[in-house]
Each structure stands twice: as structure tokens, then as C-alpha cells.
GROMACS .gro file of C-alpha atoms in nm:
model
  414
    1MET     CA    1  -1.105   1.887  -1.579
    2LEU     CA    2  -1.290   1.801  -1.898
    3ALA     CA    3  -1.022   1.978  -2.105
    4LYS     CA    4  -0.753   1.770  -1.934
    5LEU     CA    5  -0.943   1.450  -2.008
    6ARG     CA    6  -0.977   1.548  -2.375
    7ARG     CA    7  -0.609   1.631  -2.389
    8LEU     CA    8  -0.513   1.300  -2.226
    9LEU     CA    9  -0.732   1.110  -2.470
   10SER     CA   10  -0.584   1.298  -2.764
   11GLN     CA   11  -0.230   1.227  -2.648
   12PHE     CA   12  -0.317   0.864  -2.593
   13LEU     CA   13  -0.456   0.821  -2.946
   14ILE     CA   14  -0.161   1.002  -3.102
   15LYS     CA   15   0.093   0.790  -2.915
   16THR     CA   16  -0.096   0.472  -2.999
   17GLN     CA   17  -0.116   0.529  -3.374
   18THR     CA   18   0.203   0.715  -3.468
   19ILE     CA   19   0.578   0.660  -3.498
   20ASN     CA   20   0.776   0.982  -3.465
   21ASN     CA   21   0.449   1.174  -3.526
   22GLU     CA   22   0.391   0.985  -3.849
   23PRO     CA   23   0.071   0.777  -3.868
   24LEU     CA   24   0.104   0.400  -3.888
   25ASN     CA   25   0.009   0.229  -4.212
   26LYS     CA   26  -0.274  -0.024  -4.202
   27VAL     CA   27  -0.049  -0.329  -4.206
   28SER     CA   28   0.161  -0.199  -3.917
   29LEU     CA   29  -0.153  -0.108  -3.722
   30ILE     CA   30  -0.296  -0.459  -3.769
   31VAL     CA   31   0.034  -0.615  -3.658
   32ILE     CA   32   0.041  -0.392  -3.348
   33ILE     CA   33  -0.320  -0.484  -3.264
   34LEU     CA   34  -0.244  -0.857  -3.301
   35ILE     CA   35   0.058  -0.821  -3.074
   36ASP     CA   36  -0.156  -0.632  -2.822
   37ILE     CA   37  -0.420  -0.907  -2.821
   38PHE     CA   38  -0.158  -1.182  -2.783
   39ILE     CA   39   0.014  -1.005  -2.494
   40LEU     CA   40  -0.317  -0.915  -2.327
   41VAL     CA   41  -0.432  -1.279  -2.334
   42ASN     CA   42  -0.103  -1.391  -2.180
   43VAL     CA   43  -0.121  -1.116  -1.919
   44PHE     CA   44  -0.466  -1.231  -1.807
   45THR     CA   45  -0.344  -1.593  -1.809
   46GLY     CA   46  -0.052  -1.496  -1.590
   47LEU     CA   47  -0.282  -1.300  -1.360
   48ASN     CA   48  -0.511  -1.599  -1.325
   49ASP     CA   49  -0.218  -1.828  -1.247
   50ILE     CA   50  -0.060  -1.598  -0.990
   51SER     CA   51  -0.397  -1.529  -0.825
   52GLN     CA   52  -0.422  -1.904  -0.756
   53TRP     CA   53  -0.068  -1.926  -0.623
   54TYR     CA   54  -0.189  -1.873  -0.267
   55LEU     CA   55  -0.427  -2.142  -0.142
   56SER     CA   56  -0.793  -2.042  -0.148
   57PRO     CA   57  -1.007  -2.079   0.167
   58ASN     CA   58  -1.166  -2.396   0.023
   59GLN     CA   59  -0.820  -2.545  -0.038
   60THR     CA   60  -0.687  -2.443   0.303
   61TYR     CA   61  -0.999  -2.571   0.483
   62PRO     CA   62  -1.127  -2.856   0.260
   63CYS     CA   63  -1.324  -3.012   0.544
   64TYR     CA   64  -1.529  -2.703   0.625
   65VAL     CA   65  -1.818  -2.742   0.380
   66ASP     CA   66  -1.889  -3.108   0.465
   67TRP     CA   67  -1.852  -3.035   0.836
   68ARG     CA   68  -2.085  -2.734   0.815
   69ASP     CA   69  -2.347  -2.930   0.619
   70TYR     CA   70  -2.336  -3.211   0.875
   71ARG     CA   71  -2.388  -2.977   1.168
   72GLY     CA   72  -2.665  -2.794   0.985
   73SER     CA   73  -2.851  -3.113   0.892
   74THR     CA   74  -3.175  -3.194   1.075
   75ALA     CA   75  -3.202  -3.550   0.935
   76LYS     CA   76  -3.256  -3.819   1.197
   77ASP     CA   77  -2.985  -4.043   1.053
   78ARG     CA   78  -2.731  -3.772   0.969
   79ASP     CA   79  -2.458  -3.971   1.147
   80TYR     CA   80  -2.509  -4.266   0.915
   81GLN     CA   81  -2.536  -4.041   0.609
   82ILE     CA   82  -2.194  -3.882   0.660
   83ILE     CA   83  -2.036  -4.223   0.731
   84ASP     CA   84  -2.208  -4.358   0.422
   85ASN     CA   85  -2.084  -4.067   0.205
   86SER     CA   86  -1.730  -4.099   0.339
   87VAL     CA   87  -1.702  -4.476   0.289
   88ARG     CA   88  -1.860  -4.527  -0.052
   89ILE     CA   89  -1.639  -4.266  -0.229
   90ASP     CA   90  -1.374  -4.443  -0.437
   91LEU     CA   91  -1.036  -4.289  -0.367
   92PRO     CA   92  -0.750  -4.304  -0.619
   93THR     CA   93  -0.520  -4.604  -0.585
   94ARG     CA   94  -0.300  -4.580  -0.276
   95SER     CA   95  -0.439  -4.236  -0.192
   96SER     CA   96  -0.588  -4.123   0.133
   97TRP     CA   97  -0.791  -3.818   0.226
   98GLN     CA   98  -0.483  -3.672   0.393
   99GLN     CA   99  -0.282  -3.714   0.072
  100ILE     CA  100  -0.562  -3.561  -0.135
  101TYR     CA  101  -0.585  -3.263   0.100
  102ARG     CA  102  -0.206  -3.213   0.096
  103GLN     CA  103  -0.175  -3.239  -0.283
  104VAL     CA  104  -0.290  -2.877  -0.325
  105GLU     CA  105   0.012  -2.755  -0.130
  106ALA     CA  106   0.246  -2.856  -0.413
  107GLY     CA  107   0.353  -2.545  -0.605
  108HIS     CA  108   0.139  -2.316  -0.391
  109LEU     CA  109   0.183  -2.087  -0.093
  110GLY     CA  110  -0.001  -2.168   0.227
  111LYS     CA  111  -0.073  -2.482   0.426
  112VAL     CA  112  -0.381  -2.699   0.472
  113SER     CA  113  -0.544  -2.660   0.813
  114GLN     CA  114  -0.419  -2.905   1.075
  115VAL     CA  115  -0.775  -2.956   1.199
  116CYS     CA  116  -0.882  -3.057   0.847
  117LEU     CA  117  -0.588  -3.296   0.828
  118GLN     CA  118  -0.709  -3.447   1.155
  119TYR     CA  119  -1.056  -3.469   1.000
  120ALA     CA  120  -0.904  -3.646   0.698
  121GLU     CA  121  -0.716  -3.890   0.922
  122GLN     CA  122  -1.039  -3.988   1.098
  123ARG     CA  123  -1.216  -4.016   0.764
  124ASP     CA  124  -0.945  -4.247   0.629
  125ARG     CA  125  -0.999  -4.487   0.919
  126ILE     CA  126  -1.364  -4.546   0.835
  127ASN     CA  127  -1.298  -4.587   0.462
  128ASN     CA  128  -1.217  -4.957   0.477
  129PRO     CA  129  -1.347  -5.278   0.307
  130SER     CA  130  -1.530  -5.399   0.618
  131ASP     CA  131  -1.740  -5.084   0.652
  132LEU     CA  132  -1.800  -5.077   0.276
  133ALA     CA  133  -1.933  -5.435   0.290
  134THR     CA  134  -2.168  -5.339   0.574
  135ILE     CA  135  -2.299  -5.042   0.379
  136LYS     CA  136  -2.356  -5.257   0.070
  137THR     CA  137  -2.555  -5.502   0.285
  138ILE     CA  138  -2.763  -5.212   0.418
  139ASP     CA  139  -2.818  -5.090   0.061
  140SER     CA  140  -2.937  -5.434  -0.045
  141LYS     CA  141  -3.184  -5.458   0.242
  142GLN     CA  142  -3.310  -5.105   0.178
  143SER     CA  143  -3.364  -5.201  -0.187
  144GLN     CA  144  -3.566  -5.504  -0.079
  145THR     CA  145  -3.771  -5.287   0.156
  146ALA     CA  146  -3.846  -5.039  -0.122
  147THR     CA  147  -3.956  -5.321  -0.355
  148LEU     CA  148  -4.190  -5.467  -0.093
  149LYS     CA  149  -4.341  -5.125  -0.024
  150GLN     CA  150  -4.410  -5.079  -0.395
  151VAL     CA  151  -4.581  -5.421  -0.409
  152ASN     CA  152  -4.792  -5.334  -0.106
  153GLN     CA  153  -4.888  -5.003  -0.258
  154LYS     CA  154  -5.007  -5.180  -0.573
  155ILE     CA  155  -5.205  -5.437  -0.372
  156LEU     CA  156  -5.365  -5.163  -0.164
  157SER     CA  157  -5.471  -4.979  -0.478
  158GLN     CA  158  -5.667  -5.292  -0.582
  159TYR     CA  159  -5.776  -5.414  -0.240
  160ASP     CA  160  -6.074  -5.183  -0.191
  161SER     CA  161  -6.236  -5.277  -0.522
  162THR     CA  162  -6.167  -5.649  -0.460
  163LEU     CA  163  -6.333  -5.625  -0.119
  164LEU     CA  164  -6.641  -5.456  -0.269
  165GLU     CA  165  -6.665  -5.732  -0.532
  166LYS     CA  166  -6.664  -5.992  -0.254
  167ILE     CA  167  -6.935  -5.810  -0.053
  168ALA     CA  168  -7.150  -5.780  -0.365
  169GLY     CA  169  -7.113  -6.155  -0.429
  170GLN     CA  170  -6.956  -6.106  -0.772
  171ASP     CA  171  -6.810  -6.418  -0.936
  172ARG     CA  172  -6.427  -6.424  -0.890
  173SER     CA  173  -6.381  -6.509  -1.259
  174ARG     CA  174  -6.539  -6.179  -1.353
  175SER     CA  175  -6.309  -5.969  -1.124
  176ILE     CA  176  -6.090  -5.704  -1.281
  177ASN     CA  177  -5.817  -5.758  -1.016
  178ALA     CA  178  -5.551  -6.026  -1.033
  179VAL     CA  179  -5.562  -6.116  -0.659
  180GLY     CA  180  -5.862  -6.190  -0.443
  181ALA     CA  181  -5.938  -6.008  -0.120
  182GLU     CA  182  -5.824  -6.292   0.111
  183LYS     CA  183  -5.503  -6.349  -0.078
  184ALA     CA  184  -5.437  -5.975  -0.102
  185LYS     CA  185  -5.473  -5.947   0.276
  186GLN     CA  186  -5.229  -6.233   0.323
  187GLU     CA  187  -4.977  -6.077   0.085
  188LEU     CA  188  -5.004  -5.742   0.261
  189ASP     CA  189  -4.945  -5.898   0.602
  190LYS     CA  190  -4.655  -6.107   0.478
  191ASN     CA  191  -4.484  -5.812   0.307
  192SER     CA  192  -4.541  -5.588   0.608
  193ASN     CA  193  -4.376  -5.845   0.836
  194ASN     CA  194  -4.082  -5.872   0.596
  195ILE     CA  195  -4.049  -5.492   0.586
  196THR     CA  196  -4.051  -5.480   0.966
  197ASN     CA  197  -3.780  -5.747   0.986
  198LEU     CA  198  -3.569  -5.576   0.722
  199ASP     CA  199  -3.600  -5.239   0.895
  200ARG     CA  200  -3.492  -5.400   1.222
  201GLU     CA  201  -3.192  -5.563   1.052
  202ILE     CA  202  -3.099  -5.232   0.887
  203SER     CA  203  -3.118  -5.053   1.222
  204ILE     CA  204  -2.893  -5.315   1.381
  205LEU     CA  205  -2.638  -5.289   1.101
  206LYS     CA  206  -2.637  -4.910   1.119
  207ALA     CA  207  -2.594  -4.918   1.496
  208GLU     CA  208  -2.305  -5.163   1.461
  209LEU     CA  209  -2.142  -4.943   1.198
  210LEU     CA  210  -2.178  -4.627   1.406
  211SER     CA  211  -2.051  -4.799   1.721
  212LYS     CA  212  -1.721  -4.904   1.566
  213PRO     CA  213  -1.422  -4.724   1.721
  214ALA     CA  214  -1.324  -4.551   1.395
  215SER     CA  215  -1.679  -4.427   1.329
  216ASN     CA  216  -1.724  -4.321   1.689
  217SER     CA  217  -1.397  -4.125   1.684
  218PHE     CA  218  -1.494  -3.955   1.356
  219LEU     CA  219  -1.837  -3.855   1.487
  220THR     CA  220  -1.685  -3.729   1.812
  221LEU     CA  221  -1.465  -3.493   1.610
  222LEU     CA  222  -1.765  -3.375   1.404
  223LYS     CA  223  -1.957  -3.294   1.721
  224ASP     CA  224  -1.667  -3.108   1.883
  225ASN     CA  225  -1.792  -2.748   1.900
  226ASN     CA  226  -1.450  -2.601   1.972
  227LYS     CA  227  -1.285  -2.766   1.671
  228PHE     CA  228  -1.566  -2.667   1.436
  229THR     CA  229  -1.571  -2.309   1.565
  230GLU     CA  230  -1.195  -2.288   1.511
  231VAL     CA  231  -1.226  -2.405   1.150
  232GLN     CA  232  -1.529  -2.184   1.084
  233ASN     CA  233  -1.363  -1.868   1.220
  234GLN     CA  234  -1.042  -1.934   1.029
  235TYR     CA  235  -1.234  -2.010   0.708
  236GLN     CA  236  -1.435  -1.688   0.736
  237GLN     CA  237  -1.121  -1.485   0.809
  238ALA     CA  238  -0.942  -1.644   0.512
  239SER     CA  239  -1.241  -1.569   0.288
  240PHE     CA  240  -1.235  -1.206   0.402
  241TRP     CA  241  -0.865  -1.157   0.322
  242TYR     CA  242  -0.836  -1.376   0.013
  243PRO     CA  243  -0.941  -1.107  -0.244
  244SER     CA  244  -0.680  -0.872  -0.095
  245ILE     CA  245  -0.411  -1.141  -0.119
  246GLN     CA  246  -0.507  -1.209  -0.479
  247LEU     CA  247  -0.488  -0.837  -0.566
  248ALA     CA  248  -0.147  -0.811  -0.396
  249PHE     CA  249  -0.005  -1.098  -0.604
  250GLN     CA  250  -0.163  -0.964  -0.923
  251THR     CA  251  -0.013  -0.622  -0.851
  252LEU     CA  252   0.322  -0.789  -0.785
  253PHE     CA  253   0.291  -0.945  -1.131
  254LEU     CA  254   0.189  -0.628  -1.317
  255VAL     CA  255   0.380  -0.343  -1.151
  256PRO     CA  256   0.730  -0.465  -1.253
  257LEU     CA  257   0.607  -0.509  -1.611
  258MET     CA  258   0.463  -0.157  -1.609
  259ALA     CA  259   0.782  -0.016  -1.459
  260ILE     CA  260   0.999  -0.187  -1.723
  261ALA     CA  261   0.769  -0.070  -2.004
  262LEU     CA  262   0.776   0.288  -1.870
  263LEU     CA  263   1.156   0.290  -1.841
  264ILE     CA  264   1.196   0.156  -2.195
  265HIS     CA  265   0.941   0.408  -2.322
  266ASN     CA  266   1.121   0.702  -2.163
  267PHE     CA  267   1.461   0.575  -2.282
  268ALA     CA  268   1.331   0.525  -2.638
  269GLN     CA  269   1.181   0.875  -2.637
  270ARG     CA  270   1.514   1.026  -2.532
  271LYS     CA  271   1.703   0.831  -2.797
  272GLY     CA  272   1.443   0.891  -3.064
  273TYR     CA  273   1.370   0.521  -3.124
  274GLY     CA  274   1.022   0.563  -3.271
  275LEU     CA  275   0.923   0.197  -3.307
  276VAL     CA  276   1.050   0.104  -2.960
  277THR     CA  277   0.864   0.406  -2.820
  278LEU     CA  278   0.541   0.292  -2.985
  279ILE     CA  279   0.567  -0.072  -2.874
  280SER     CA  280   0.668   0.017  -2.517
  281TRP     CA  281   0.373   0.259  -2.502
  282HIS     CA  282   0.135  -0.017  -2.612
  283LEU     CA  283   0.286  -0.251  -2.353
  284LEU     CA  284   0.241   0.010  -2.081
  285VAL     CA  285  -0.126   0.050  -2.175
  286ILE     CA  286  -0.180  -0.328  -2.194
  287PHE     CA  287  -0.026  -0.382  -1.850
  288SER     CA  288  -0.231  -0.095  -1.703
  289ILE     CA  289  -0.569  -0.220  -1.828
  290PRO     CA  290  -0.576  -0.548  -1.627
  291LEU     CA  291  -0.451  -0.369  -1.315
  292ILE     CA  292  -0.733  -0.115  -1.335
  293ILE     CA  293  -0.986  -0.396  -1.393
  294LYS     CA  294  -0.853  -0.593  -1.095
  295VAL     CA  295  -0.866  -0.286  -0.872
  296PHE     CA  296  -1.231  -0.229  -0.958
  297GLU     CA  297  -1.304  -0.601  -0.904
  298PHE     CA  298  -1.141  -0.572  -0.564
  299LEU     CA  299  -1.360  -0.274  -0.481
  300GLN     CA  300  -1.662  -0.495  -0.549
  301ILE     CA  301  -1.556  -0.800  -0.342
  302GLY     CA  302  -1.260  -0.699  -0.127
  303ILE     CA  303  -1.207  -0.547   0.215
  304ILE     CA  304  -1.350  -0.208   0.118
  305PHE     CA  305  -1.674  -0.369  -0.002
  306GLN     CA  306  -1.700  -0.574   0.318
  307TRP     CA  307  -1.639  -0.264   0.527
  308ILE     CA  308  -1.906  -0.066   0.340
  309PHE     CA  309  -2.146  -0.361   0.357
  310ASN     CA  310  -2.101  -0.393   0.736
  311LEU     CA  311  -2.133  -0.016   0.783
  312VAL     CA  312  -2.456   0.010   0.581
  313THR     CA  313  -2.599  -0.297   0.755
  314ALA     CA  314  -2.516  -0.159   1.099
  315ILE     CA  315  -2.659   0.189   1.031
  316PHE     CA  316  -2.946   0.128   0.788
  317GLY     CA  317  -3.035  -0.236   0.846
  318ARG     CA  318  -3.112  -0.423   0.523
  319LEU     CA  319  -3.121  -0.116   0.298
  320LEU     CA  320  -2.835  -0.263   0.095
  321PHE     CA  321  -2.926  -0.064  -0.216
  322LEU     CA  322  -2.747   0.225  -0.044
  323ILE     CA  323  -2.419   0.045  -0.123
  324SER     CA  324  -2.483   0.127  -0.489
  325PHE     CA  325  -2.515   0.497  -0.403
  326ILE     CA  326  -2.187   0.485  -0.212
  327TYR     CA  327  -2.012   0.317  -0.504
  328ILE     CA  328  -2.153   0.572  -0.747
  329LEU     CA  329  -1.970   0.835  -0.541
  330LEU     CA  330  -1.662   0.625  -0.463
  331ILE     CA  331  -1.570   0.499  -0.811
  332PRO     CA  332  -1.543   0.847  -0.973
  333LEU     CA  333  -1.320   0.952  -0.681
  334VAL     CA  334  -1.095   0.652  -0.743
  335GLY     CA  335  -1.084   0.736  -1.114
  336PHE     CA  336  -1.003   1.098  -1.032
  337GLY     CA  337  -0.720   0.979  -0.807
  338ILE     CA  338  -0.576   0.760  -1.083
  339ILE     CA  339  -0.586   1.052  -1.327
  340LYS     CA  340  -0.419   1.287  -1.079
  341PHE     CA  341  -0.151   1.029  -1.004
  342SER     CA  342  -0.077   0.969  -1.372
  343GLN     CA  343  -0.072   1.344  -1.436
  344LYS     CA  344   0.162   1.419  -1.147
  345PHE     CA  345   0.401   1.124  -1.151
  346VAL     CA  346   0.369   0.912  -1.467
  347PHE     CA  347   0.292   1.160  -1.746
  348ASN     CA  348   0.391   1.489  -1.583
  349THR     CA  349   0.436   1.738  -1.869
  350LYS     CA  350   0.662   1.970  -1.669
  351VAL     CA  351   0.892   1.687  -1.562
  352GLN     CA  352   0.917   1.562  -1.920
  353ALA     CA  353   0.981   1.916  -2.047
  354ALA     CA  354   1.258   1.977  -1.793
  355LYS     CA  355   1.437   1.657  -1.894
  356ARG     CA  356   1.404   1.735  -2.264
  357VAL     CA  357   1.544   2.087  -2.225
  358GLN     CA  358   1.845   1.948  -2.037
  359LEU     CA  359   1.906   1.693  -2.314
  360SER     CA  360   1.833   1.934  -2.602
  361ARG     CA  361   1.535   1.736  -2.724
  362CYS     CA  362   1.203   1.833  -2.883
  363MET     CA  363   0.925   1.914  -2.637
  364ASN     CA  364   0.685   1.709  -2.844
  365CYS     CA  365   0.861   1.406  -3.001
  366ALA     CA  366   1.170   1.396  -2.770
  367ARG     CA  367   1.413   1.364  -3.063
  368LYS     CA  368   1.750   1.541  -3.064
  369ILE     CA  369   1.744   1.903  -3.189
  370GLY     CA  370   1.984   2.198  -3.194
  371THR     CA  371   2.013   2.413  -2.884
  372HIS     CA  372   1.864   2.719  -3.056
  373ASP     CA  373   1.616   2.545  -3.287
  374ALA     CA  374   1.278   2.717  -3.257
  375HIS     CA  375   1.102   2.440  -3.447
  376CYS     CA  376   1.173   2.069  -3.433
  377PRO     CA  377   1.319   1.951  -3.767
  378HIS     CA  378   1.157   1.611  -3.710
  379CYS     CA  379   0.797   1.703  -3.623
  380GLY     CA  380   0.781   2.081  -3.676
  381TYR     CA  381   0.675   2.154  -3.318
  382TYR     CA  382   0.738   2.512  -3.193
  383GLN     CA  383   0.947   2.493  -2.876
  384TYR     CA  384   0.884   2.833  -2.713
  385VAL     CA  385   0.612   3.046  -2.564
  386GLU     CA  386   0.603   3.417  -2.476
  387CYS     CA  387   0.664   3.498  -2.109
  388GLN     CA  388   0.360   3.652  -1.944
  389ASN     CA  389   0.580   3.900  -1.756
  390CYS     CA  390   0.878   4.008  -1.973
  391HIS     CA  391   0.738   3.886  -2.307
  392SER     CA  392   1.065   3.711  -2.390
  393LEU     CA  393   1.062   3.365  -2.542
  394THR     CA  394   1.085   3.085  -2.287
  395TYR     CA  395   1.043   2.711  -2.301
  396LYS     CA  396   0.695   2.563  -2.320
  397ASN     CA  397   0.559   2.363  -2.027
  398LEU     CA  398   0.822   2.486  -1.779
  399ALA     CA  399   0.707   2.665  -1.465
  400TYR     CA  400   0.942   2.968  -1.476
  401CYS     CA  401   1.071   3.204  -1.745
  402ARG     CA  402   1.434   3.146  -1.843
  403GLU     CA  403   1.490   3.523  -1.876
  404CYS     CA  404   1.316   3.686  -1.578
  405GLY     CA  405   1.230   3.384  -1.361
  406HIS     CA  406   0.862   3.480  -1.343
  407TYR     CA  407   0.613   3.200  -1.277
  408GLN     CA  408   0.429   3.096  -1.592
  409GLU     CA  409   0.059   3.028  -1.556
  410PRO     CA  410  -0.033   2.710  -1.747
  411SER     CA  411  -0.210   2.767  -2.075
  412PRO     CA  412  -0.586   2.695  -2.070
  413HIS     CA  413  -0.547   2.418  -2.329
  414LEU     CA  414  -0.284   2.228  -2.126
   0.00000   0.00000   0.00000
């Protein structure tokens, strides 16, 4: 296994840095590297764009987060808070929440949830000038209440010392406080009465706002358990499948590019087009790198990870560190599978050798040679090997001897 890995790495480096088995000069190598970087950046840009082609769970269910936060809130005035947040947001000119929700559908696959569109419709009804004016009035009264409470707090901080000065019979002109005890008591009572009145007025305004038909309809929807459960289940299901959908689209983007690069590479090898062979090889590597990265990302966040997470949780409770042990075993197996696949189907030496013999091409550089040439006139590679049975010369890398038909055991270095 280790010998195969070394051989693969050696072949990779040779193919990356040579044209017709001749090393690239420094200028050519720099140009190739710059082209690689440019293409790699554009490949990742394309991957990012195509991964966002299908609507994300947050785009498909834009109402879920606000709805979840509302239902999870323990605040006494949570009804007013969500009305307040919905009304005071400034929407773009002539836009509604429904239009904003639907805007993400343009140029994308998928549709916004109908329940969220219903949520947006109810939200649009309460976002009107009348409700906004009521909320501004409530804000003003709450500001007045806060100011009066601050004044009372300041008076109270001085009241105790003022009262002690009065009990001790100290001359008022020598007091360190600006207000006397009697006047401080009057101010406290007056401010407290004003605070009570303002709080009552605020409560009335809030009750009036919440009792309006539009507000009542919106709150009824928010408190509908069946509707929320429907959105929650669909959002969680979409979140579960979304990484798989992204990987599918990214694969759809990369696999055709890899297939085209491989076809061009094989064609250029047969024809002996050295520069085309080199560039197509670099393209094949560049297209393979992001795909491998995305596959490993998927293993970390996709269906397989969720399945492993649920399995470990069910069997071992919260011993989630065991997931790391599973991945330590799983990732090498995936890598081994990729290597075996590339060895058997993509870079199969025997398949390449069979094609090159049929086309009278060099086993090493794939350029045209004479039928009986023992060495390639282009790269000097020796084409034959001695049969292990009849000791006649037969082609390298082919499974059977051309003279006696005996099976040829692969050489240890292959």
C-alpha cells in the first residue's frame, strides 16, 4: 500500500512538472501555477454560487426564528414586544413582508413556506401608521416614566440625610442637600402619582393596540401550536437535508468539468500533445481538490454525521467524544476508497497500457512509436518485460504474456 502511494505521488509530481518527460522551465512553471490559482479561485466561487442556488432553510422558512423566539419568551409583555418589533421596522418603499420573503425566490430553486407567507401577511396588516403612532406615544410615556424614576431615585438618595438634619435641628442654610425634607417628600409623592398615571395610560394603550383586529389575528397565528409545529418540523427537516443538497449541486458543478478534463487529457496523451496534456492534467487536479474538500466537509456536517451523532447519543449518552474516534477510523477508509477507485477506473495502468499497445504508443509518454520499437524514441522508456513463464519479451503492465498467454504477476514496484 505504501509503495503504491509513493508511486502515485511520484507519477503526480512528474505529470505536474513535465511536458513530454521534459521538465518545465521556471517561467513556464510560474505561469502554470498562476493559471492554477486563477482557476481554483473561480472554481470555489462557482461552488459557492451553486451551493446557494437552492434556498437555505432560513430563506425557505424566514418566519421560524422570530416565531420560535416568541414562543420561547417568558416575558410578561411578549405580545406587545413582538407587535412593537414588527411595527417599528422601516420597510423599503412600497415593499411588504410578503414581497421581502418572496424576493429570495428570484434566481433560486425552492419556494418560501406558505405558512411563513401567511405570517408575513398578518405582519403586514399591523405595520401601519396608526399602530406606529400608538407605539410612539407609548415610547414617549415610557421615557417620561423613566425620567421621573431617575428623579425619585436622586431625591431618595438625599432624603435620609435631609431628614436627619431636620431631627438634629440643623439650620437649613447649612444643609448639604438642595431640597428640604418636606419638599422632598412632596416631590416624591407627586412623581410617584405621575408614574402611576403614566403606567396606567401605557397599559391602556398597549391593551388597545393588542385588541385591534390585525394584532389579534397576528397573535392568534403565533399561538397556533399546529402551525408552529408544522413550520418547526419542516425547518428541521430542511436543515437536515440542506448539506446533502449543497453537495449534490457542487458535485453537479465539478464532475462534468473533471470528465471533460480527463477526456482531453487522455486524447492529448494519445496524440502526443504535451502542453495540452500538462494543462488538462492540472485542470483535473484543480477540479478534484474542491470536490474532495467538499466531501470531507459533508462528512462533518451532513447526513452521515447526523446519523453517527444520533447513534452515539442513543447508545452512549453524551459521550460525544466517541464521534472523533469513529471519524478517525472512517476518514482513512474513505481515503482508501478514493485511492482504490482512482487506481481501478481513473488511472488504471493496465487499461492505459492496453490502449497504448493497440495504438502503437509508448507505455510511458503515450507518443507514437514503431510497432517493434523496444525503446521509445521520445522518452527512452523500455517497452517490454520478460515473461515469468516462457521468458519471452511481453508488454509491460499487461496481465497476460503475448507469447504463451501466462498470467503476469505485477512487479513489486508497480
